[in-house]
Short mmCIF file of C-alpha atoms in Angstrom, two decimals:
data_model
loop_
_atom_site.label_atom_id
_atom_site.label_comp_id
_atom_site.label_asym_id
_atom_site.label_seq_id
_atom_site.Cartn_x
_atom_site.Cartn_y
_atom_site.Cartn_z
CA MET A 1 19.52 3.27 -12.65
CA ALA A 2 17.86 6.14 -14.37
CA ASP A 3 14.62 8.14 -11.98
CA SER A 4 11.75 7.11 -13.98
CA ALA A 5 9.33 10.32 -12.54
CA THR A 6 10.63 12.60 -9.38
CA VAL A 7 7.45 11.46 -6.85
CA LEU A 8 9.81 8.17 -7.24
CA ARG A 9 13.54 6.54 -7.11
CA ILE A 10 14.17 3.61 -8.04
CA ASP A 11 17.53 1.83 -7.55
CA ASP A 12 19.00 -1.12 -8.33
CA ARG A 13 20.93 -3.41 -6.24
CA GLY A 14 22.49 -6.43 -8.63
CA ARG A 15 18.58 -8.34 -8.72
CA VAL A 16 17.44 -5.80 -6.75
CA ARG A 17 14.49 -3.28 -7.12
CA LEU A 18 13.99 -0.42 -4.65
CA LEU A 19 11.29 1.66 -5.28
CA THR A 20 11.11 4.43 -3.31
CA LEU A 21 8.07 6.48 -2.33
CA ASP A 22 9.70 10.10 -2.91
CA ARG A 23 6.99 12.62 -1.40
CA PRO A 24 9.24 13.45 2.14
CA GLU A 25 6.82 16.76 2.71
CA GLN A 26 3.36 15.02 1.97
CA LEU A 27 4.99 12.21 4.16
CA ASN A 28 4.65 10.22 0.79
CA ALA A 29 1.13 10.95 -0.28
CA PHE A 30 -0.12 9.58 -3.24
CA ASN A 31 -1.05 11.51 -5.96
CA ASP A 32 -2.19 10.67 -9.32
CA ALA A 33 1.17 11.26 -10.06
CA LEU A 34 2.84 9.28 -7.92
CA TYR A 35 0.65 6.25 -8.08
CA ASP A 36 1.42 6.15 -11.84
CA ALA A 37 4.94 6.19 -10.79
CA LEU A 38 4.48 3.19 -8.89
CA ARG A 39 2.21 1.23 -11.08
CA ASP A 40 4.76 2.01 -14.04
CA ALA A 41 7.69 0.70 -11.22
CA LEU A 42 6.05 -3.05 -11.34
CA VAL A 43 5.29 -3.79 -14.02
CA ASP A 44 8.72 -2.48 -15.98
CA ALA A 45 10.46 -4.77 -12.87
CA SER A 46 7.83 -7.84 -13.93
CA ARG A 47 9.30 -7.76 -17.21
CA ASP A 48 13.19 -7.06 -16.32
CA ASP A 49 14.73 -10.28 -16.66
CA SER A 50 17.16 -9.10 -14.25
CA VAL A 51 15.23 -8.05 -11.45
CA ALA A 52 14.78 -11.31 -8.92
CA VAL A 53 12.98 -8.81 -5.46
CA VAL A 54 12.10 -5.73 -5.54
CA ILE A 55 11.26 -3.68 -2.08
CA LEU A 56 8.85 -0.63 -1.48
CA THR A 57 10.07 1.77 1.03
CA GLY A 58 9.58 5.78 1.69
CA ALA A 59 11.90 8.19 1.68
CA GLY A 60 12.03 10.13 4.49
CA LYS A 61 10.09 9.29 8.32
CA ALA A 62 7.05 8.08 6.41
CA PHE A 63 5.78 4.77 4.61
CA THR A 64 3.73 6.97 3.09
CA ALA A 65 0.43 8.93 4.90
CA GLY A 66 -2.44 7.12 2.01
CA GLN A 67 -3.93 9.07 -0.81
CA ASP A 68 -3.65 13.26 -0.81
CA LEU A 69 -6.29 13.92 1.33
CA ALA A 70 -7.02 17.27 -1.34
CA GLU A 71 -7.32 15.49 -3.90
CA LEU A 72 -9.96 13.14 -2.22
CA THR A 73 -12.06 15.68 -2.12
CA ASP A 74 -12.46 16.25 -5.71
CA PRO A 75 -14.58 14.92 -8.47
CA PRO A 76 -13.75 11.71 -8.95
CA ARG A 77 -11.56 11.50 -12.46
CA TYR A 78 -10.96 8.08 -12.62
CA GLU A 79 -15.03 6.99 -13.02
CA GLU A 80 -14.40 6.11 -16.52
CA GLY A 81 -12.06 6.12 -19.81
CA ASP A 82 -8.61 6.48 -17.45
CA GLY A 83 -9.67 4.57 -14.91
CA ALA A 84 -8.52 2.25 -16.86
CA ASN A 85 -5.26 3.45 -17.03
CA HIS A 86 -4.68 5.79 -14.32
CA GLY A 87 -5.03 6.54 -10.49
CA PHE A 88 -5.48 4.15 -7.46
CA ARG A 89 -6.88 0.54 -9.40
CA PRO A 90 -4.21 -0.30 -11.59
CA MET A 91 -1.39 0.90 -9.55
CA ILE A 92 -3.28 -1.85 -6.63
CA LYS A 93 -3.72 -4.48 -10.32
CA ALA A 94 -0.68 -3.58 -10.27
CA ALA A 95 0.87 -4.76 -7.20
CA ALA A 96 -2.01 -8.19 -5.94
CA THR A 97 -1.11 -9.65 -9.09
CA PHE A 98 3.19 -8.59 -9.52
CA PRO A 99 4.91 -11.78 -10.32
CA LYS A 100 8.11 -11.49 -8.21
CA PRO A 101 9.23 -11.26 -4.75
CA LEU A 102 7.33 -8.12 -3.58
CA VAL A 103 9.57 -7.12 0.23
CA ALA A 104 8.45 -3.70 2.19
CA ALA A 105 10.26 -1.74 4.10
CA VAL A 106 7.79 -0.11 6.16
CA ASN A 107 10.13 2.96 7.13
CA GLY A 108 7.90 4.94 9.81
CA LEU A 109 3.86 5.93 9.17
CA GLY A 110 1.77 3.41 6.83
CA VAL A 111 -1.79 4.95 6.44
CA GLY A 112 -5.14 3.71 3.61
CA ILE A 113 -2.98 2.62 1.56
CA GLY A 114 0.08 2.27 3.39
CA CYS A 115 -1.20 0.29 5.98
CA THR A 116 -3.78 -1.33 2.56
CA ILE A 117 -0.66 -2.51 0.32
CA LEU A 118 1.31 -4.50 2.66
CA ALA A 119 -1.59 -7.34 2.05
CA HIS A 120 0.30 -7.53 -0.95
CA CYS A 121 3.46 -7.86 -0.14
CA ASP A 122 5.07 -11.09 0.32
CA ILE A 123 6.79 -9.94 3.20
CA VAL A 124 7.02 -7.12 5.47
CA LEU A 125 9.84 -5.67 7.99
CA VAL A 126 8.95 -2.20 9.86
CA ALA A 127 10.59 -0.12 11.65
CA ASP A 128 10.45 0.22 15.26
CA THR A 129 9.07 3.39 15.11
CA ALA A 130 6.39 2.43 12.20
CA ARG A 131 2.39 2.92 13.25
CA LEU A 132 0.26 1.51 10.60
CA ARG A 133 -3.75 2.67 10.52
CA ALA A 134 -6.80 1.66 7.82
CA PRO A 135 -8.54 5.02 8.33
CA PHE A 136 -11.45 3.98 5.88
CA VAL A 137 -14.89 3.97 8.31
CA SER A 138 -13.44 6.91 10.14
CA LEU A 139 -13.40 9.33 6.83
CA GLY A 140 -16.64 7.60 5.68
CA VAL A 141 -16.33 5.98 2.65
CA VAL A 142 -14.67 1.84 3.19
CA PRO A 143 -11.94 -0.75 3.13
CA GLU A 144 -9.97 -1.06 -0.46
CA ALA A 145 -6.86 -2.31 -1.43
CA ALA A 146 -8.84 -6.65 -1.18
CA SER A 147 -7.53 -5.18 3.38
CA SER A 148 -11.46 -5.98 3.48
CA ARG A 149 -10.50 -10.46 2.14
CA LEU A 150 -6.41 -10.03 2.36
CA PHE A 151 -6.61 -8.28 6.42
CA PRO A 152 -9.14 -11.25 7.81
CA GLU A 153 -6.96 -14.28 6.21
CA ARG A 154 -4.14 -12.41 7.09
CA MET A 155 -5.08 -11.63 10.13
CA GLY A 156 -7.84 -13.84 11.91
CA TRP A 157 -10.79 -12.11 11.71
CA GLN A 158 -11.42 -10.74 15.21
CA ALA A 159 -8.24 -8.37 14.44
CA ALA A 160 -9.43 -6.90 11.27
CA ALA A 161 -12.54 -6.71 12.39
CA GLU A 162 -11.43 -4.45 15.27
CA LEU A 163 -8.42 -2.45 13.13
CA LEU A 164 -11.20 -1.80 9.85
CA TYR A 165 -14.57 -1.10 12.14
CA THR A 166 -11.98 1.40 14.69
CA ALA A 167 -9.53 3.03 13.04
CA GLN A 168 -6.98 1.86 15.38
CA TRP A 169 -3.81 2.29 14.86
CA LEU A 170 -0.84 -0.02 14.85
CA ASP A 171 2.48 -0.46 16.75
CA ALA A 172 5.28 -1.93 14.93
CA ASP A 173 4.95 -4.35 18.15
CA ALA A 174 0.84 -4.96 16.83
CA ALA A 175 1.72 -5.00 13.26
CA VAL A 176 4.68 -8.67 13.81
CA ASP A 177 1.41 -10.07 16.82
CA THR A 178 -1.81 -9.72 14.05
CA GLY A 179 0.67 -10.98 10.99
CA ILE A 180 0.99 -7.69 9.27
CA ALA A 181 3.82 -7.06 9.18
CA ARG A 182 7.23 -10.56 9.93
CA ARG A 183 9.66 -9.32 11.59
CA LYS A 184 10.42 -5.45 13.63
CA VAL A 185 13.94 -4.09 12.85
CA ALA A 186 15.26 -1.04 13.80
CA HIS A 187 14.78 1.61 12.39
CA GLU A 188 18.70 2.41 11.21
CA ARG A 189 18.74 -0.84 10.49
CA LEU A 190 15.45 -1.70 8.43
CA LEU A 191 16.98 -1.25 4.54
CA VAL A 192 20.15 -2.88 4.90
CA GLU A 193 17.96 -5.85 6.74
CA ALA A 194 14.85 -5.72 4.42
CA LEU A 195 18.42 -5.50 1.02
CA ASP A 196 20.30 -8.74 3.21
CA LEU A 197 17.00 -10.35 2.83
CA ALA A 198 16.18 -9.77 -0.09
CA HIS A 199 20.22 -10.17 -1.56
CA ARG A 200 19.21 -13.35 -0.22
CA ILE A 201 15.61 -14.22 -2.34
CA ALA A 202 17.84 -12.85 -5.26
CA ALA A 203 20.49 -15.96 -5.23
CA MET A 204 18.02 -18.24 -6.31
CA PRO A 205 16.31 -19.04 -10.03
CA ILE A 206 14.15 -16.38 -10.68
CA THR A 207 12.70 -18.95 -12.66
CA SER A 208 11.76 -20.78 -9.48
CA LEU A 209 10.74 -17.53 -7.95
CA VAL A 210 8.98 -16.94 -10.20
CA GLU A 211 6.99 -19.59 -10.49
CA THR A 212 6.89 -20.45 -7.23
CA LYS A 213 4.78 -17.07 -6.65
CA LYS A 214 2.44 -18.08 -8.79
CA LEU A 215 1.25 -20.98 -6.63
CA LEU A 216 1.19 -18.32 -4.03
CA LEU A 217 -1.30 -16.32 -6.32
CA ASP A 218 -2.62 -18.49 -8.20
CA ALA A 219 -3.61 -20.33 -4.57
CA ARG A 220 -5.65 -17.06 -3.52
CA GLY A 221 -7.56 -16.02 -6.47
CA ASP A 222 -8.57 -13.75 -8.26
CA LEU A 223 -9.51 -10.39 -6.48
CA GLN A 224 -10.08 -8.77 -10.06
CA PRO A 225 -14.28 -8.48 -8.60
CA LEU A 226 -13.52 -7.75 -5.04
CA LEU A 227 -10.97 -4.97 -6.26
CA ASP A 228 -14.13 -3.56 -8.36
CA ARG A 229 -16.07 -3.84 -5.84
CA GLU A 230 -14.31 -1.74 -3.37
CA PHE A 231 -13.93 0.93 -5.70
CA ASP A 232 -17.19 1.10 -6.58
CA GLN A 233 -18.59 1.16 -3.13
CA PHE A 234 -15.64 3.59 -2.00
CA LEU A 235 -16.41 5.74 -4.66
CA SER A 236 -19.88 5.84 -3.66
CA MET A 237 -19.61 7.73 -0.40
CA VAL A 238 -16.84 9.89 -1.24
CA GLY A 239 -19.00 13.43 -0.68
CA ALA A 240 -21.94 11.78 0.62
CA PRO A 241 -22.58 13.53 4.10
CA ALA A 242 -20.35 10.89 6.39
CA ASN A 243 -17.25 11.67 4.39
CA ALA A 244 -18.11 15.00 3.80
CA GLU A 245 -17.87 15.39 8.19
CA ALA A 246 -14.70 14.00 8.24
CA ILE A 247 -12.81 15.95 5.31
CA ALA A 248 -14.59 19.26 7.07
CA ALA A 249 -13.47 17.93 9.90
CA PHE A 250 -9.47 17.30 9.26
CA ARG A 251 -8.82 20.59 7.88
CA GLU A 252 -10.33 22.38 11.05
CA LYS A 253 -8.22 19.86 13.22
CA ARG A 254 -11.13 19.09 15.34
CA ASP A 255 -13.31 15.46 15.96
CA PRO A 256 -16.06 14.31 13.32
CA ASP A 257 -19.16 14.12 14.70
CA PHE A 258 -20.67 11.34 13.39
CA SER A 259 -23.59 11.41 15.70
CA ARG A 260 -26.52 12.10 13.61
CA LEU A 261 -25.65 9.74 10.26
#
């Protein structure tokens, strides 16, 4: 299958569709184009009767460094109107409601959405070189992608609270131990093992896979109200003093000082 955009590679391997985030020079950080390309690719795969399983991975040394901070400092562009059709919100909705098995092959750095999107993947494999971080409090904002619910469900309350309150890094072993990932794989074997797993799943009847995923999603419940609350709170804190200090510190290559905030 041809690429849908220069920022995302799409390859079909039988009944498995491989989606590769492809901004390696930017560590696959999400800009508007990548959000929209991934949303479109997930929607297309959900409607394509020849696709049984989707794998999500990254090009180069990173899975994704998360939100492109150059865009985070701009005035919010999706509060109304296009907010329903472009950017983060429709992409995470497509991931949260994806009706087929979704496998993540985390090939390296996973920050922000590169960490939280994993809670929407059915099975997560991490390279032994992978490192994950949910940096939201350190940016003066709040978690996103329903991680305020899904992380405690996957990790347990205390592990999720420590991850979200401290913005600490998790290595591959910790990702497995806390339940974010299913297993650790040698970096050079990651895609091979992810494809092997996906092909084993794809050998099953697609109708059975879809109905099983539907039961799993139904048991989890509707995440949309939480996604909306998180997004609204996140948006209200962008540009506020704590966020401004975090972004300034990032640009100036220093630690932020939140002592007066």
